[in-house]
XYZ file of C-alpha atoms in Angstrom:
486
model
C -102.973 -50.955 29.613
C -101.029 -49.666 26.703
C -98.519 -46.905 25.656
C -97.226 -46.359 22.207
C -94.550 -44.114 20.896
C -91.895 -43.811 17.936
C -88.843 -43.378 16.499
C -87.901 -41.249 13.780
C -84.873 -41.460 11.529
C -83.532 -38.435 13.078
C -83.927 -39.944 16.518
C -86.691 -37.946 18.266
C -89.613 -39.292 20.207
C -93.159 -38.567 19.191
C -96.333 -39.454 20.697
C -98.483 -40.924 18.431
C -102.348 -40.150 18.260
C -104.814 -41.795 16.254
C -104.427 -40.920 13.412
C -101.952 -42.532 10.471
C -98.812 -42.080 8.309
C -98.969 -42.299 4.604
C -96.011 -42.439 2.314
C -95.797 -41.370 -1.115
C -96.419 -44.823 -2.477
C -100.264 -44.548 -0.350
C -99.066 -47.355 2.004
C -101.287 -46.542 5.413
C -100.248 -47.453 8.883
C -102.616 -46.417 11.616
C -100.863 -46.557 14.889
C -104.139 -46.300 17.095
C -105.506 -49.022 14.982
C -102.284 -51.743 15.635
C -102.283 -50.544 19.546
C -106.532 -51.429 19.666
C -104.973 -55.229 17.462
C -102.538 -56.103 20.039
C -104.178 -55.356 23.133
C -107.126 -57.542 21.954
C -104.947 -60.537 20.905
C -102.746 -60.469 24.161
C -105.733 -60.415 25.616
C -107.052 -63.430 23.529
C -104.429 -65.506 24.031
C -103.112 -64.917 27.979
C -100.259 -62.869 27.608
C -99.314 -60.957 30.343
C -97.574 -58.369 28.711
C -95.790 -57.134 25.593
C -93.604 -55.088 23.799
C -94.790 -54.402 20.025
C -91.959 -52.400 17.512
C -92.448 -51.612 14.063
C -89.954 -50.378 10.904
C -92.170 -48.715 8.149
C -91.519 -46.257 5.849
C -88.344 -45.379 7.583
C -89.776 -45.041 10.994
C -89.921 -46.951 14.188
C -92.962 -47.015 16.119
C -93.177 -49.049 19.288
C -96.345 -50.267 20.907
C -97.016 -52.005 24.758
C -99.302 -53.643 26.448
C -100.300 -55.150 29.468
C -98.061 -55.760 32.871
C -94.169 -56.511 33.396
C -95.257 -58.835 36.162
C -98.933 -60.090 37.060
C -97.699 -59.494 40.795
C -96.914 -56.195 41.037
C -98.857 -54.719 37.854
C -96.255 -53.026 36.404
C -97.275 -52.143 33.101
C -95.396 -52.784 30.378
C -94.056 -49.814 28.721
C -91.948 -49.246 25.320
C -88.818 -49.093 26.943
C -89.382 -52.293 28.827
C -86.744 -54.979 28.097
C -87.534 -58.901 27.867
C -85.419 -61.914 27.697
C -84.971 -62.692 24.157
C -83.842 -66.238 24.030
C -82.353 -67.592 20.981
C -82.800 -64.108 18.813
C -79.124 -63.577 20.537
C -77.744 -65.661 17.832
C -78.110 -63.449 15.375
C -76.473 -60.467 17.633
C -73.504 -63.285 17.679
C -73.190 -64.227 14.245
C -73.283 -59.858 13.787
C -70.414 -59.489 16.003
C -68.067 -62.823 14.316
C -69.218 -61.264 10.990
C -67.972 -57.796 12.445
C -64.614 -59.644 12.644
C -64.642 -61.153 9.475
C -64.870 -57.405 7.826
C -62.112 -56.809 9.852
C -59.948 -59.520 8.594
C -59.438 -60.796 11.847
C -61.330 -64.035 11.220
C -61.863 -66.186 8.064
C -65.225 -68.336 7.782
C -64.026 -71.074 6.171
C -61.103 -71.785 8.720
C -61.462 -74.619 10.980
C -62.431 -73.210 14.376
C -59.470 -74.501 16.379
C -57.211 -72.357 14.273
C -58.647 -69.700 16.390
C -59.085 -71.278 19.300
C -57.011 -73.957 19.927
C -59.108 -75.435 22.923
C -62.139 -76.018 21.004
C -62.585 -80.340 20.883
C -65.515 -82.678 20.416
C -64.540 -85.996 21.106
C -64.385 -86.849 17.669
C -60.791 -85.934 16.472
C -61.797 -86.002 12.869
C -64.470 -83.598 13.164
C -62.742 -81.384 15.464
C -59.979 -80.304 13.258
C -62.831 -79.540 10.403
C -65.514 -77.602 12.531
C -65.648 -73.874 10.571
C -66.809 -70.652 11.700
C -69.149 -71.025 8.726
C -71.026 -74.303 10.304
C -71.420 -73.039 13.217
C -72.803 -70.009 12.184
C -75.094 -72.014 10.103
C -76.085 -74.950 12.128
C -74.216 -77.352 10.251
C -71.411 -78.252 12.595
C -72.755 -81.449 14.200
C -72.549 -79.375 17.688
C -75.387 -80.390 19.648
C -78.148 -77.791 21.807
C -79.172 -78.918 24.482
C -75.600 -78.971 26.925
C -76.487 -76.452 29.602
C -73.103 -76.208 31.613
C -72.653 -73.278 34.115
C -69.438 -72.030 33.571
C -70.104 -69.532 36.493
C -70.183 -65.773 37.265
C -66.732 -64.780 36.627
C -65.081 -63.329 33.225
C -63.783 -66.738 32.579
C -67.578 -68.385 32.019
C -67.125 -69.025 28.271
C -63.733 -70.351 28.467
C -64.893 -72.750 31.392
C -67.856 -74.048 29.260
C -65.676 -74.234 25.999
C -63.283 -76.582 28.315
C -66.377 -78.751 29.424
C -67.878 -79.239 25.965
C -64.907 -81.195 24.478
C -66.546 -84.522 26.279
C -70.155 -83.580 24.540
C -70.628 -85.584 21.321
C -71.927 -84.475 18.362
C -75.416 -84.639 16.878
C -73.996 -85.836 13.676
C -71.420 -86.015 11.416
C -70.201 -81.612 10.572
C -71.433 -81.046 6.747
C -74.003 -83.872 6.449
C -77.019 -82.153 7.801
C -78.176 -79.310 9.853
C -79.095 -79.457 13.529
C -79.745 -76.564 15.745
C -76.518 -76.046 18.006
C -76.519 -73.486 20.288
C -73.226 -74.890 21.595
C -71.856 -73.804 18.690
C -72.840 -69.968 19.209
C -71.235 -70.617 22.752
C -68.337 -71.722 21.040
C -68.192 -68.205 19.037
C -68.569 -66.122 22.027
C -65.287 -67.228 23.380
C -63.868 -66.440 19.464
C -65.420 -62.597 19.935
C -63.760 -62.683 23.086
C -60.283 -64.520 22.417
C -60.225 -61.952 19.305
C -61.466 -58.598 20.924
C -59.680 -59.090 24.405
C -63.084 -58.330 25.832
C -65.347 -59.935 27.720
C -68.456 -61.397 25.534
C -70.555 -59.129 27.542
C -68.433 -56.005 26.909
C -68.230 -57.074 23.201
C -72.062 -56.724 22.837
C -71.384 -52.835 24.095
C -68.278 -52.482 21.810
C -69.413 -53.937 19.067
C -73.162 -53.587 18.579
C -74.795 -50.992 21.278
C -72.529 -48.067 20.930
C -72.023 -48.287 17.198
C -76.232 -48.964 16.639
C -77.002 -46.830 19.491
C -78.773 -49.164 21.535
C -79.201 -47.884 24.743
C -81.699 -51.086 25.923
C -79.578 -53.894 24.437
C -77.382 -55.771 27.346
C -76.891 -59.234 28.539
C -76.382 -59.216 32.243
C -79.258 -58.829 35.287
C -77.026 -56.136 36.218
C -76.763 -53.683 33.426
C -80.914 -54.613 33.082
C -81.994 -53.767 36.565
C -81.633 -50.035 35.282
C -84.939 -50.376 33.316
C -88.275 -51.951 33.127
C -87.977 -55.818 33.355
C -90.325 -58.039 32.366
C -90.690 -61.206 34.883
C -91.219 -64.422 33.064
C -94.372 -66.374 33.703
C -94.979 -69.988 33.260
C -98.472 -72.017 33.915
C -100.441 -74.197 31.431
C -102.415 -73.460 28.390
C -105.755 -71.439 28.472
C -105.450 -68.732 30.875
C -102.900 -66.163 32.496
C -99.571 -67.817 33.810
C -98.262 -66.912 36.703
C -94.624 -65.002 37.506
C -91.899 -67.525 37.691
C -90.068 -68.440 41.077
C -87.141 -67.085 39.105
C -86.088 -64.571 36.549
C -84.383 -66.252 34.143
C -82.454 -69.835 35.226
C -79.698 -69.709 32.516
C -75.926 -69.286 33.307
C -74.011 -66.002 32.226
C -72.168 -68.808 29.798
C -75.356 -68.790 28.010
C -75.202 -65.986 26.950
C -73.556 -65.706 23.348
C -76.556 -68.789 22.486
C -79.531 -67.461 24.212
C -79.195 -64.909 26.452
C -79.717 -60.920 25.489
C -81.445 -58.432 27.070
C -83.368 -55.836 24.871
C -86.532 -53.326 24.352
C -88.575 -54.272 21.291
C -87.629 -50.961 19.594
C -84.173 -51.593 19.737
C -84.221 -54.907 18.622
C -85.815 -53.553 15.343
C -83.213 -50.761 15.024
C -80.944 -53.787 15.201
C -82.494 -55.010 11.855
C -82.632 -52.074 10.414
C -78.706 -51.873 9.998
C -79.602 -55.303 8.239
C -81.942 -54.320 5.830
C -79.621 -51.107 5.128
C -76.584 -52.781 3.859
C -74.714 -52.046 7.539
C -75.384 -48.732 7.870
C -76.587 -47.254 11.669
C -79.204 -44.564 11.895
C -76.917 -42.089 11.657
C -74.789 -43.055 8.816
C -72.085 -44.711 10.647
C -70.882 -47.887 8.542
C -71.213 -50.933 10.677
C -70.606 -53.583 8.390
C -69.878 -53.603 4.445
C -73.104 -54.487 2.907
C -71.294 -57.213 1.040
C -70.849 -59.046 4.735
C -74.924 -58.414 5.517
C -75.960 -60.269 2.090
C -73.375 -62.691 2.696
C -75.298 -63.407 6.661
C -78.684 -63.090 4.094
C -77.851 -66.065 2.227
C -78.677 -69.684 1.833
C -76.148 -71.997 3.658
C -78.487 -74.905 4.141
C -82.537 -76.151 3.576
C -84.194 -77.384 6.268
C -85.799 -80.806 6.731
C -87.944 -78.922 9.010
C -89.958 -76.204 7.864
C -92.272 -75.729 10.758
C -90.980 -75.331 14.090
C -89.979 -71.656 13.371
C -91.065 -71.425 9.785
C -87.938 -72.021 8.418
C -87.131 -72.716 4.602
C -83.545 -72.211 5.270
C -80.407 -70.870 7.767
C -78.283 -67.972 6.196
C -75.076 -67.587 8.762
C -76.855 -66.713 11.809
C -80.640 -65.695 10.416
C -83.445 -67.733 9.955
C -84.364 -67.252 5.947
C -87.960 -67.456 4.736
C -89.777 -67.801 1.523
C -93.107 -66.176 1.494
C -94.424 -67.134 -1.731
C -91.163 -65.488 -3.389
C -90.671 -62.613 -1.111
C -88.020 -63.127 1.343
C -87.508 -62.576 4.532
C -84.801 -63.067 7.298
C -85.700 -63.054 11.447
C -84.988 -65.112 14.923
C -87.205 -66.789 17.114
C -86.403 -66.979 20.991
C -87.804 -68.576 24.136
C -86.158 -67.753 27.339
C -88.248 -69.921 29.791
C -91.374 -68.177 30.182
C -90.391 -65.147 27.724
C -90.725 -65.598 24.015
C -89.486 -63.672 21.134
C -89.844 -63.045 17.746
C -87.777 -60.767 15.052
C -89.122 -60.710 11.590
C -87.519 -58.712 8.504
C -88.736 -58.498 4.952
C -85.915 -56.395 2.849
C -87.576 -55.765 -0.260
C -90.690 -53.528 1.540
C -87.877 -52.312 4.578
C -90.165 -53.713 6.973
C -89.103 -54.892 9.870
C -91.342 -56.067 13.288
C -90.307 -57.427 16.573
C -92.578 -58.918 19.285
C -91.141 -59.387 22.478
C -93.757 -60.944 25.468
C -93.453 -62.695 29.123
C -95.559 -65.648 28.670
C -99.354 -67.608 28.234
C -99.542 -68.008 24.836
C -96.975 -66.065 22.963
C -96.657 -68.019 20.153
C -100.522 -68.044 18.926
C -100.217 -63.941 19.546
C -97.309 -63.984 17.325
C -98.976 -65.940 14.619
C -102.375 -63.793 14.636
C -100.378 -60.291 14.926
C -97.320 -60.963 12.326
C -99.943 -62.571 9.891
C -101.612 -59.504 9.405
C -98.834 -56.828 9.836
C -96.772 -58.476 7.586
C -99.724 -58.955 5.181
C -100.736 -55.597 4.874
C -97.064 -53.873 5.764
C -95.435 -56.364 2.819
C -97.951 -58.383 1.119
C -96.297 -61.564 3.433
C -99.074 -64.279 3.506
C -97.562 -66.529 5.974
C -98.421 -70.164 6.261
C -101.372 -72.024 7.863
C -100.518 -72.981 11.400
C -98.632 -76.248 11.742
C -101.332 -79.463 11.884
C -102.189 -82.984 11.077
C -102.984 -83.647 7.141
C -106.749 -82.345 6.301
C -108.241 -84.709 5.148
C -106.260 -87.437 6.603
C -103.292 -89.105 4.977
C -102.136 -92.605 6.003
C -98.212 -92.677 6.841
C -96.833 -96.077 8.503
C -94.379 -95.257 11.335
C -92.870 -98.749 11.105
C -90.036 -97.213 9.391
C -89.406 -94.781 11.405
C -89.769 -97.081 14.960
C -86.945 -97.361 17.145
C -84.501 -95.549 19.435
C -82.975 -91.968 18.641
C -80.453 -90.506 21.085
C -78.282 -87.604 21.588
C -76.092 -85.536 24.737
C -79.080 -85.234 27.395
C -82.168 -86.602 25.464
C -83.602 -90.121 24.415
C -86.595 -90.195 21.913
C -88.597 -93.883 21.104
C -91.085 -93.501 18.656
C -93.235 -96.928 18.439
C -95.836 -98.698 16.300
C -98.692 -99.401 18.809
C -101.259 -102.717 18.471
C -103.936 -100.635 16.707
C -101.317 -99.052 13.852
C -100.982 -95.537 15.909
C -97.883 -93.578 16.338
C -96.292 -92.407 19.502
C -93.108 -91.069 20.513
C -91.544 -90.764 24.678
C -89.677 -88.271 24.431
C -86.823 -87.965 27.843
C -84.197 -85.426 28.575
C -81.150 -87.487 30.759
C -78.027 -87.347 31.723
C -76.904 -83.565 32.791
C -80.573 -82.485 31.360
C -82.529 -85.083 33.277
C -84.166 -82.161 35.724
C -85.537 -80.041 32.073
C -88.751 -81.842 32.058
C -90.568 -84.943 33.061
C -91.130 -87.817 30.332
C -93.265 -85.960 27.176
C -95.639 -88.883 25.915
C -97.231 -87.474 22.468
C -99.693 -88.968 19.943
C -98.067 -88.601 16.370
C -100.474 -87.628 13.591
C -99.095 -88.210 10.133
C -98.659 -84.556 8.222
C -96.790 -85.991 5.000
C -94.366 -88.697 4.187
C -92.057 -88.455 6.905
C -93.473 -85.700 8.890
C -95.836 -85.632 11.651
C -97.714 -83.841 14.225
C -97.246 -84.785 17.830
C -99.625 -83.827 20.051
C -98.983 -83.582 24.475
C -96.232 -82.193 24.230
C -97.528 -79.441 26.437
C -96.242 -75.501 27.601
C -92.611 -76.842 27.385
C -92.768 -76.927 23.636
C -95.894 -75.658 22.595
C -99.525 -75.407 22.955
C -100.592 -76.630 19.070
C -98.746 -79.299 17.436
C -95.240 -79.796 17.422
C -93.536 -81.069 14.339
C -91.603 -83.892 13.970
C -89.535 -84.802 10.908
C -87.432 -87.762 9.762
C -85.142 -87.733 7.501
C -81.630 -89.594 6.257
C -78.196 -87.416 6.261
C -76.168 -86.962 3.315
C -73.484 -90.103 5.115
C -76.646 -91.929 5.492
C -77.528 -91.923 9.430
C -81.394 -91.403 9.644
C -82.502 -88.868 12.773
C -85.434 -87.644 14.067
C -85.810 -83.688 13.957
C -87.599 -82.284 16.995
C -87.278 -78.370 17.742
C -84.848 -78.482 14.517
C -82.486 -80.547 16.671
C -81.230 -83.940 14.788
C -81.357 -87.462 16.913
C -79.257 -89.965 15.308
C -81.296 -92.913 15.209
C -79.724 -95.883 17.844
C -81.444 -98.752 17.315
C -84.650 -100.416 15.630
């Protein structure tokens, strides 16, 4: 089941046959050829359907395959739209940098000049929270505090008001840690300084101006199209479609909630990787602001999770043997995401799917598009040390905790490594207990295996490491623990 199509810089849709395009430079891309690839590997790996969109050579060509829903057999077709997850950070951090070009907002201000309701329980920190740390994960604003602030206009105000009593992962400018309450936290800025809803921001400030018909971020405005049903069931074959669509609260939104077709998620990048410029010319952003989202805030302690080397004020920034790259990863319970952007060959590839094994389709696909497309080698999957190294976990024992999860890593009798890993309080109903085997990688990082479908089906990485005021934390999905007790 698959349908391709494109999109050319002057905004016309064109079937595509089998045969290729060839710029003047000789660079080949056979459309027929990456159609025949990605049917196979969503095959391979048990994905029920997906959305495939490429930026070469100026053009946009967009691939599907597969079903929308393994109930009804919907197939999936280019103008399908998907969950994206976390990739609506980056739409975010667009819109607040928007604003910033505008002079309506400075990044280095602390974020209650702005809005004055924003707290943590820790005074200190509150009054020194920027724009900039939150854009860049450096804020000390924790992830995982799901709060429905409910259906009406007022959601991110309501959830704003409620995370004043959620305490921080750790101290704001020692470390990073990934804080998607922190993006929430910016949504009610784009809407305190637009007058708009956040939802009617996305419209205002990105979809008209980028002319993105298929980018929204309410059920609502995406029952008009071709919705992909999430799926959720364990490694090895086809899931199955989830009791519900998606589970998240409209406050989620700004963090990890938008709505979009794969081709307009590249067109999205495109104004990126053409200093802020729309397809037709319009001038988005000043290309000074897009570098300035392009570079390094912070390094990452963990490099593996969504092959990070560093966070840039919203992106994810890569280092591919010298050529660099910006993108997003998302996972929207049962749909997965995946935006990838290399500047220096204006190649740009999203990969948007509804389940089974999205991840190990992403890694096969975007290994060899972005190798041939942009001479990308990506790294070897994520994995215990071949041959084996010995690392002693003794230092490392103990008790980790932060807002809604517990982690106790442990020496056992015979030397081994493990880590229980609990979500509690108001995230107590997430997931049962995750018991995982931990498998040294290098000094301080290792490879926990068990974690199952929740996290991923290979190894998940998990990274110690001491911030720069000294607390030591455990890193798991790029979130820091501060460490409790031995």
């Amino acid at each position: 089941m698959s349908n391709t199509v494109s999109w050319d810089t002057e905004g016309d849709w064109k079937a595509q046959g089998d045969w290729g395009s060839t710029d003047s430079t000789g660079r080949d891309f056979s459309v027929a050829r990456w159609q025949r690839r990605l049917d196979e590997l969503r095959a391979t790996h048990h994905v029920p359907g997906a959305a495939l969109a490429i930026l070469v050579d100026g053009k946009v060509y967009e691939l599907a395959s597969g079903v929308l829903h393994r109930g009804t057999g919907v197939e999936v077709t280019p103008d399908s739209v998907f969950l994206c997850g976390s990739v609506a950070k980056v739409y975010t951090a667009t819109m607040i940098m928007r604003l910033v070009d505008q002079g309506k907002l400075d990044l280095d201000a602390p974020v209650v000049d702005v809005l004055p309701e924003f707290a943590t329980p820790d005074e200190e920190a509150t009054a020194t929270i920027t724009v900039r740390q939150l854009l860049s994960h450096t804020g000390g604003v924790t992830n995982d505090f799901n709060y429905d602030g409910g259906r009406g206009d007022n959601c991110l105000a309501e959830y704003v008001r409620a995370a004043r009593e959620v305490a921080l992962d750790c101290t704001p400018g020692a470390g990073t840690s990934y804080g998607g309450l922190g993006f929430v936290v910016l949504g009610r800025v784009i809407e305190v300084l637009t007058g708009k809803t956040f939802d009617e921001a996305v419209q205002d400030l990105l979809a008209t101006p980028l002319g993105l018909d298929q980018l929204m971020t309410l059920p609502e405005q995406a029952l008009r199209f071709r919705v992909a049903m999430s799926h959720l069931g364990e490694p090895g074959r086809y899931p199955d479609p989830a009791p519900q669509w998606d589970i998240m609260p409209r406050s989620a939104a700004p963090a990890a909630r938008v709505i979009s077709s794969a081709g307009d998620m590249v067109r999205f990048a495109r104004m990126h990787l053409e200093g802020g410029r729309a397809a037709d010319g319009t001038v988005v952003m000043s290309p000074e602001t897009v570098a300035a989202m392009q570079q390094r805030e912070v390094d990452v302690p963990d490099k593996w999770t969504v092959s990070a080397d560093g966070w840039g004020l919203g992106w994810t920034l890569y280092d591919w043997d010298g050529i660099k790259g910006f993108g997003h990863d998302g996972a929207a319970i049962g749909q997965y995401a995946y935006l990838r952007a290399i500047p220096e060959a204006g190649v740009a590839v999203a990969l948007l799917t509804n389940g089974g094994g999205a991840r190990q389709l992403y890694a096969a696909l975007f290994r060899e598009l972005l190798a041939e497309l942009a001479g990308v080698r990506m790294p070897e999957p994520f994995a215990p040390a071949n041959p084996p190294v010995q690392v002693d976990i003794a230092p490392f024992a103990g008790t980790y905790r932060r807002a809604g999860v517990v982690v106790t890593v442990s020496k056992r009798d015979d030397g081994s490594a493990h880590m229980l890993y609990e979500f509690v309080d108001e995230m107590k109903d997430m997931s049962p207990p995750l018991s995982m085997e931990l498998t040294p990688v290098a000094e301080a990082v290792f490879a926990a295996s068990g974690a199952g479908p929740s996290f991923s089906e290979d190894y998940m990485p998990v990274v110690f490491a001491t911030l720069a005021d000294g607390t030591e934390v455990c890193y798991v999905g790029m979130r820091a623990t501060p460490k409790q007790s031995v």
